[in-house]
């Protein structure tokens, strides 16, 4: 599995550093100055209730939405014109909330397309990467000929993650990987996410399922109505009663 | 009608139907990947046929000027953007594809007397002259409208079609052309003559369809195009840019168009505006396939060819009326069998 | 008066035209007028309705050939053939529309291309229509005994029709039916939920466009006194669309501008280009094609808005003032506490995915029921099932005791359920007032013809007064005449509530109404909802702001994985461990 580690990266190197990120839909600002940073081999999680702007944050980081603020990726400040395809080439991948699989293609074809940009730029090692992904997700190897649209929810999430790993990312962004999954499968997915960080990839995990996310993350951010209201080592956050308040609106009652 | 006439007409129908099938496939492909209803598909047929005819007549085809002009427009559009964004590394490939290539083609045309070249080279030269216009047209006309609705893209398609017709008239004149047959061989089938040319068209079309199948099923680029058609966002997240997919599609569609034109040129006289009706017959096939199914579109197109051929026997004058009126029952059938979920645009 | 000044000047110039201008120019203006009539129809169809047709030339041909054949062969009066031509065209358009409009928007233009080509070849091949030579000797038209023999005389008839066409289309757009037509482009789901029959609205505008084309054809036949197939080819059909798009596809004046521009330009280019290129041929189409691509890339709305921006006078978009009017009648209220909505065992599947599994909930008159749950729990899906925007796969939903199985969303709206949308569905260009007036659609009954002839003003005033009253009620009086798209997102959600209220519902479905609101705005919203509750309205609410929900709701249903996991009062829900787990998640090994 060590192949997944980009060898030129140093330990604890900051992969992504975001300062004062703002995103607006038309006149309405959805994110008001969010700052966060992630190091290599680290899991950072952004938790928060529905509608807090978590998906907006990831979409902006991935270049799917225009944003203002400072984004430093791999030590390079990024310009205003950020295109998804260019970011993919720089090793950023997003596993979106909706998974966005190619439903009428086989599992194997979905995975191979994950390596499309590497293939296009002359890295023809997709078959080896495929084997590595199958080691992570043996379930996918069993289903390699099956159409993606016929998979179960958990398998779809695995496929979406496997497809993202095919690009050998340096930064892996996961949007609500537990969404709509049964507890046992969530556990399995989170176990794999926890293992993945050992390969050195930086993981930005956006989750509503705060307990599971904080358990595997190194640092956590609580996002509420477009702002980071709490942040810190995930162990501390897990014990902080204000996290519960943020979710269930108890605060004003007690 | 006796058996002999029946077979003869069937032969004609299958020959034309094979060409319509190729065009139908290209139309479905472009619509699936880019949501563009590619009305100018037929113009590539006419350009292909007439470029070959010009070469055979020993003339410099006007399409070379269009290639040069389109190339220059692309260079200006893309070059300015690249310079502004400081992406100098991409400039050489831009210049090679959009300026070097057309200049090379022009040089070859002026250096060698095109009329004396062997047929295979003339065919190749026609392909090399017209096919690159596919991605260029995409870049110039469609790429700036990437987020537009199907309706706007359709109106653009019609505008491109109209401009290409006018240019076709300018380059090739109002006179029609017919190229010599690729083969004079003839067989006999159940008492009816079977033209070698017919076999050639059917075989070439079948080979091209097989090639397309291989491309889409076995190559990563082909899969990338299918992926874009299925899920645009998903494809972008894999690094498959919509513009890349668009250019690839248009290259394929232009190639299919030119190839069809070269195949049909010895069978029918092609005028500068003949492509429109030919392309639309491909469309009738594509609509039978709901602009979505490749095999149904191809079969539908074959049906159009046969219908056209047999109706020309009974009611020659009404041939076009019958073929295009057929779209009405097809649409009715489609409309009754599909439950359309309103897509909200803009 | 100032507002009408440009129009008065235009009409005066038009009237003076034939007295001053040379024959050639009058002829040119006649053609511009004929084309403009067709283009006005396309403005309505394409610019406003978001549909299009390349077959308008064929409709022109239908109108022209009908009168040509009937007047020359049977000696029928031209005025009668006008009616016959219109009827025939309407019948054809109805068929084409019925077949294609049920499918995606691109099938209509493709269908019209095919129809245009078929009809062209038919004209050219049918013997009794004269084949390619056509029909000659068409009689002149007499108007109150005045025989319109010369181009100068005919000019007045043509431009009278142009002005009438523009006026009636403008009248139509500024009405109850007009608002539903304007909702077709980008707001069809919303319009249906407000009770608009959108397929019918689409057919209506296609019919109007076709009929205008047929009238233009009738005029053409009697102006020219002969017809042949050439001017009715698909190429002319394309040119009509170009006129509408270049002029300005959203404005009736754009039709006149486009028709004028293309006609004059064509005249000039047909002289100039062959000289330049040293060959003869219709090379102007190269210029038109390229110009169209550029217009669509650079100025999607055409040239008319560009001109308008340079003029000091602004055209008024929709009503600016309100006329006092009698309030609309209100429906009978169900008794407080009676069950309005009763959904039981509702299951919704998308392919293999179960989004709602045997969900049950009920709402009574005079209560606020909140539906909460984590992201992806299936709340909005449930909403869409209840309002039949996306009907349930299985299960029973009864509204006011009646099963909704066979009802589409507009039927349910008619019975007194109204809703807002999670993703705001307002028509951004239209004023807040007009947006809210769409909500009152079902409380009016005046149709297309009444609107075109301005016979609907009494009812229109009442509808607008109702809309204004609801806007005031939600606290947006200041923004009433502003385009809805210019409001902040939170305010837009409030406009959606006003629109829902304008339908005089007894059950209100609100999908995340508080999202994007500031603290004080949220309080105001909560107060409004409390007031509605006290008036006996039932409210079903999906909301993420827990503070808002807990302070407002009478009962709460909690969903997870498409199923109900808890139901009770706010206090019960807040102390329910299962709810806490659903929201915060639980990993078995959690310490």
Short mmCIF file of C-alpha atoms in Angstrom, two decimals, chain C residues 156-409:
data_model
loop_
_atom_site.label_atom_id
_atom_site.label_comp_id
_atom_site.label_asym_id
_atom_site.label_seq_id
_atom_site.Cartn_x
_atom_site.Cartn_y
_atom_site.Cartn_z
CA UNK C 156 -51.89 50.16 -43.45
CA UNK C 157 -53.52 46.78 -43.07
CA UNK C 158 -50.19 45.06 -42.43
CA UNK C 159 -49.03 47.52 -39.83
CA UNK C 160 -52.42 47.59 -38.16
CA UNK C 161 -52.06 43.84 -37.69
CA UNK C 162 -48.49 44.28 -36.42
CA UNK C 163 -49.59 46.77 -33.80
CA UNK C 164 -52.58 44.67 -32.77
CA UNK C 165 -50.39 41.58 -32.47
CA UNK C 166 -47.86 43.40 -30.31
CA UNK C 167 -50.52 44.96 -28.17
CA UNK C 168 -52.41 41.75 -27.53
CA UNK C 169 -49.23 39.78 -26.77
CA UNK C 170 -48.17 42.49 -24.33
CA UNK C 171 -51.58 42.50 -22.74
CA UNK C 172 -51.50 38.76 -22.47
CA UNK C 173 -48.12 38.72 -20.76
CA UNK C 174 -49.33 41.22 -18.18
CA UNK C 175 -52.09 39.00 -16.85
CA UNK C 176 -52.89 35.91 -14.87
CA UNK C 177 -52.35 33.63 -17.88
CA UNK C 178 -49.30 35.68 -18.84
CA UNK C 179 -47.66 35.03 -15.50
CA UNK C 180 -48.13 31.32 -15.95
CA UNK C 181 -46.61 31.57 -19.44
CA UNK C 182 -43.66 33.48 -18.05
CA UNK C 183 -43.20 30.76 -15.45
CA UNK C 184 -42.73 28.09 -18.13
CA UNK C 185 -39.08 28.90 -18.64
CA UNK C 186 -37.36 27.67 -15.51
CA UNK C 187 -40.33 27.56 -13.18
CA UNK C 188 -42.60 24.81 -14.45
CA UNK C 189 -42.47 22.67 -11.30
CA UNK C 190 -43.31 25.68 -9.15
CA UNK C 191 -46.09 26.77 -11.50
CA UNK C 192 -47.65 23.30 -11.40
CA UNK C 193 -47.52 23.34 -7.62
CA UNK C 194 -49.37 26.69 -7.73
CA UNK C 195 -52.06 25.14 -9.86
CA UNK C 196 -50.94 26.17 -13.35
CA UNK C 197 -51.62 23.66 -16.10
CA UNK C 198 -48.22 24.02 -17.77
CA UNK C 199 -48.72 21.65 -20.73
CA UNK C 200 -51.81 23.66 -21.60
CA UNK C 201 -49.91 26.94 -21.30
CA UNK C 202 -47.26 25.61 -23.67
CA UNK C 203 -49.81 24.57 -26.24
CA UNK C 204 -51.51 27.94 -25.97
CA UNK C 205 -48.38 29.90 -26.84
CA UNK C 206 -47.50 27.51 -29.64
CA UNK C 207 -51.00 28.02 -31.01
CA UNK C 208 -50.76 31.80 -30.77
CA UNK C 209 -47.39 31.80 -32.55
CA UNK C 210 -48.75 29.55 -35.29
CA UNK C 211 -51.89 31.61 -35.77
CA UNK C 212 -49.91 34.84 -36.03
CA UNK C 213 -47.77 33.15 -38.69
CA UNK C 214 -50.89 32.09 -40.58
CA UNK C 215 -52.27 35.64 -40.50
CA UNK C 216 -48.97 36.88 -41.88
CA UNK C 217 -49.30 34.29 -44.65
CA UNK C 218 -52.80 35.42 -45.49
CA UNK C 219 -51.63 39.04 -45.73
CA UNK C 220 -48.68 37.95 -47.86
CA UNK C 221 -50.91 36.10 -50.32
CA UNK C 222 -53.19 39.07 -50.83
CA UNK C 223 -50.34 41.53 -51.03
CA UNK C 224 -48.37 39.54 -53.59
CA UNK C 225 -51.46 38.15 -55.32
CA UNK C 226 -49.58 34.93 -56.03
CA UNK C 227 -47.88 32.24 -53.95
CA UNK C 228 -45.22 29.60 -54.60
CA UNK C 229 -43.43 27.30 -52.16
CA UNK C 230 -40.11 29.18 -51.93
CA UNK C 231 -40.90 31.70 -49.15
CA UNK C 232 -42.22 28.93 -46.93
CA UNK C 233 -39.12 26.75 -46.86
CA UNK C 234 -37.30 25.70 -43.75
CA UNK C 235 -34.63 28.31 -44.48
CA UNK C 236 -37.22 31.03 -44.10
CA UNK C 237 -38.37 29.35 -40.90
CA UNK C 238 -34.83 29.62 -39.59
CA UNK C 239 -34.68 33.25 -40.65
CA UNK C 240 -37.82 34.05 -38.65
CA UNK C 241 -36.18 32.65 -35.56
CA UNK C 242 -33.06 34.70 -36.27
CA UNK C 243 -35.20 37.83 -36.42
CA UNK C 244 -36.68 37.14 -33.02
CA UNK C 245 -33.34 36.24 -31.44
CA UNK C 246 -31.35 39.11 -32.91
CA UNK C 247 -34.00 41.69 -32.13
CA UNK C 248 -34.53 40.56 -28.60
CA UNK C 249 -36.30 37.40 -27.88
CA UNK C 250 -37.98 38.60 -24.70
CA UNK C 251 -39.56 41.80 -26.03
CA UNK C 252 -42.34 42.38 -28.53
CA UNK C 253 -40.49 45.42 -29.88
CA UNK C 254 -37.48 43.18 -30.43
CA UNK C 255 -39.57 41.36 -33.04
CA UNK C 256 -40.01 44.55 -35.08
CA UNK C 257 -36.37 45.49 -34.62
CA UNK C 258 -35.18 42.02 -35.65
CA UNK C 259 -37.48 41.83 -38.64
CA UNK C 260 -36.36 45.28 -39.78
CA UNK C 261 -32.69 44.63 -39.22
CA UNK C 262 -32.59 41.28 -40.99
CA UNK C 263 -34.68 42.47 -43.90
CA UNK C 264 -32.67 45.62 -44.54
CA UNK C 265 -29.37 43.87 -43.96
CA UNK C 266 -30.35 41.07 -46.28
CA UNK C 267 -31.25 43.55 -48.98
CA UNK C 268 -27.91 45.27 -48.65
CA UNK C 269 -25.81 42.12 -48.31
CA UNK C 270 -27.45 40.54 -51.35
CA UNK C 271 -26.14 43.45 -53.41
CA UNK C 272 -22.82 43.83 -51.70
CA UNK C 273 -21.52 40.30 -51.06
CA UNK C 274 -21.72 38.91 -54.59
CA UNK C 275 -19.75 41.96 -55.77
CA UNK C 276 -17.20 41.42 -53.04
CA UNK C 277 -16.87 37.69 -53.63
CA UNK C 278 -17.19 37.81 -57.39
CA UNK C 279 -19.91 35.14 -57.41
CA UNK C 280 -23.66 35.21 -57.19
CA UNK C 281 -25.49 33.46 -54.39
CA UNK C 282 -27.15 33.91 -51.04
CA UNK C 283 -23.97 34.66 -49.15
CA UNK C 284 -25.77 36.83 -46.60
CA UNK C 285 -26.57 33.64 -44.71
CA UNK C 286 -22.88 33.35 -43.78
CA UNK C 287 -23.09 36.74 -42.11
CA UNK C 288 -26.41 35.92 -40.44
CA UNK C 289 -25.14 32.60 -39.14
CA UNK C 290 -22.00 34.10 -37.64
CA UNK C 291 -23.93 37.07 -36.26
CA UNK C 292 -26.37 34.72 -34.56
CA UNK C 293 -23.59 32.76 -32.88
CA UNK C 294 -22.04 36.00 -31.65
CA UNK C 295 -25.36 37.36 -30.40
CA UNK C 296 -26.05 34.18 -28.47
CA UNK C 297 -22.55 34.23 -26.99
CA UNK C 298 -22.40 37.92 -26.14
CA UNK C 299 -25.95 39.27 -25.83
CA UNK C 300 -28.27 36.35 -25.23
CA UNK C 301 -31.29 38.63 -24.93
CA UNK C 302 -30.77 40.22 -28.32
CA UNK C 303 -30.31 43.82 -29.35
CA UNK C 304 -33.52 45.38 -28.02
CA UNK C 305 -32.38 45.38 -24.37
CA UNK C 306 -29.06 46.87 -25.51
CA UNK C 307 -30.95 49.76 -27.16
CA UNK C 308 -33.27 50.10 -24.19
CA UNK C 309 -30.34 50.56 -21.85
CA UNK C 310 -29.22 53.55 -23.90
CA UNK C 311 -32.60 55.23 -23.84
CA UNK C 312 -33.61 57.48 -20.95
CA UNK C 313 -37.08 55.96 -20.83
CA UNK C 314 -37.40 52.65 -19.11
CA UNK C 315 -40.11 50.30 -20.14
CA UNK C 316 -42.26 49.39 -17.18
CA UNK C 317 -41.95 45.75 -16.24
CA UNK C 318 -45.30 44.71 -14.91
CA UNK C 319 -47.67 46.70 -12.77
CA UNK C 320 -46.23 49.51 -10.66
CA UNK C 321 -49.36 50.71 -8.99
CA UNK C 322 -52.19 48.95 -7.32
CA UNK C 323 -55.83 49.61 -7.95
CA UNK C 324 -58.22 49.29 -5.06
CA UNK C 325 -60.25 46.13 -5.48
CA UNK C 326 -62.73 44.01 -3.70
CA UNK C 327 -61.05 41.14 -1.86
CA UNK C 328 -61.23 37.66 -3.35
CA UNK C 329 -63.58 35.16 -1.77
CA UNK C 330 -61.92 32.77 0.67
CA UNK C 331 -62.45 29.07 0.98
CA UNK C 332 -64.29 27.54 3.93
CA UNK C 333 -61.91 26.78 6.81
CA UNK C 334 -61.87 23.27 8.26
CA UNK C 335 -62.68 23.22 11.98
CA UNK C 336 -59.62 23.61 14.21
CA UNK C 337 -58.32 20.24 15.33
CA UNK C 338 -59.76 18.38 12.35
CA UNK C 339 -57.28 16.25 10.42
CA UNK C 340 -56.11 17.95 7.22
CA UNK C 341 -53.43 15.61 6.05
CA UNK C 342 -53.13 11.98 6.87
CA UNK C 343 -50.24 10.08 5.33
CA UNK C 344 -49.76 6.48 6.28
CA UNK C 345 -47.17 3.92 5.30
CA UNK C 346 -45.77 6.10 2.53
CA UNK C 347 -42.92 4.48 0.63
CA UNK C 348 -40.92 6.19 -2.10
CA UNK C 349 -38.36 4.37 -4.17
CA UNK C 350 -35.91 5.81 -6.69
CA UNK C 351 -34.83 2.78 -8.66
CA UNK C 352 -33.51 0.44 -6.01
CA UNK C 353 -33.06 3.19 -3.44
CA UNK C 354 -35.70 3.48 -0.74
CA UNK C 355 -35.92 7.16 0.17
CA UNK C 356 -39.02 6.89 2.34
CA UNK C 357 -39.97 3.68 4.05
CA UNK C 358 -43.51 3.37 5.46
CA UNK C 359 -43.59 6.92 6.71
CA UNK C 360 -46.68 8.10 8.51
CA UNK C 361 -47.64 11.52 9.73
CA UNK C 362 -50.68 13.70 10.10
CA UNK C 363 -51.36 17.40 10.35
CA UNK C 364 -54.41 18.97 11.97
CA UNK C 365 -55.95 22.35 11.39
CA UNK C 366 -54.44 24.89 13.75
CA UNK C 367 -51.19 23.11 14.53
CA UNK C 368 -47.57 23.30 13.48
CA UNK C 369 -46.11 19.91 12.74
CA UNK C 370 -42.34 19.82 12.23
CA UNK C 371 -40.51 17.16 10.28
CA UNK C 372 -36.86 16.95 11.24
CA UNK C 373 -33.96 14.57 10.76
CA UNK C 374 -30.35 14.43 9.56
CA UNK C 375 -29.32 15.24 6.03
CA UNK C 376 -30.55 12.70 3.53
CA UNK C 377 -33.17 11.32 5.91
CA UNK C 378 -35.82 11.81 3.22
CA UNK C 379 -37.68 14.87 4.48
CA UNK C 380 -37.89 16.73 1.20
CA UNK C 381 -38.82 13.48 -0.54
CA UNK C 382 -41.73 13.15 1.88
CA UNK C 383 -42.72 16.72 1.09
CA UNK C 384 -42.71 16.00 -2.63
CA UNK C 385 -44.83 12.89 -2.07
CA UNK C 386 -47.39 14.81 -0.04
CA UNK C 387 -47.65 17.64 -2.57
CA UNK C 388 -47.50 15.16 -5.50
CA UNK C 389 -44.60 17.03 -7.08
CA UNK C 390 -42.96 13.61 -7.11
CA UNK C 391 -45.62 11.10 -6.08
CA UNK C 392 -45.18 8.23 -3.65
CA UNK C 393 -44.54 4.69 -4.84
CA UNK C 394 -46.79 3.10 -2.20
CA UNK C 395 -48.92 4.06 0.73
CA UNK C 396 -51.94 6.21 1.39
CA UNK C 397 -52.07 9.97 1.50
CA UNK C 398 -55.35 11.62 2.24
CA UNK C 399 -55.89 15.36 2.11
CA UNK C 400 -59.13 16.60 3.67
CA UNK C 401 -60.27 13.01 3.70
CA UNK C 402 -59.72 12.49 -0.03
CA UNK C 403 -57.06 10.15 -1.40
CA UNK C 404 -54.45 11.99 -3.48
CA UNK C 405 -53.34 8.93 -5.43
CA UNK C 406 -54.70 10.08 -8.78
CA UNK C 407 -54.05 13.77 -8.31
CA UNK C 408 -51.23 15.79 -9.83
CA UNK C 409 -49.73 18.65 -7.90
#
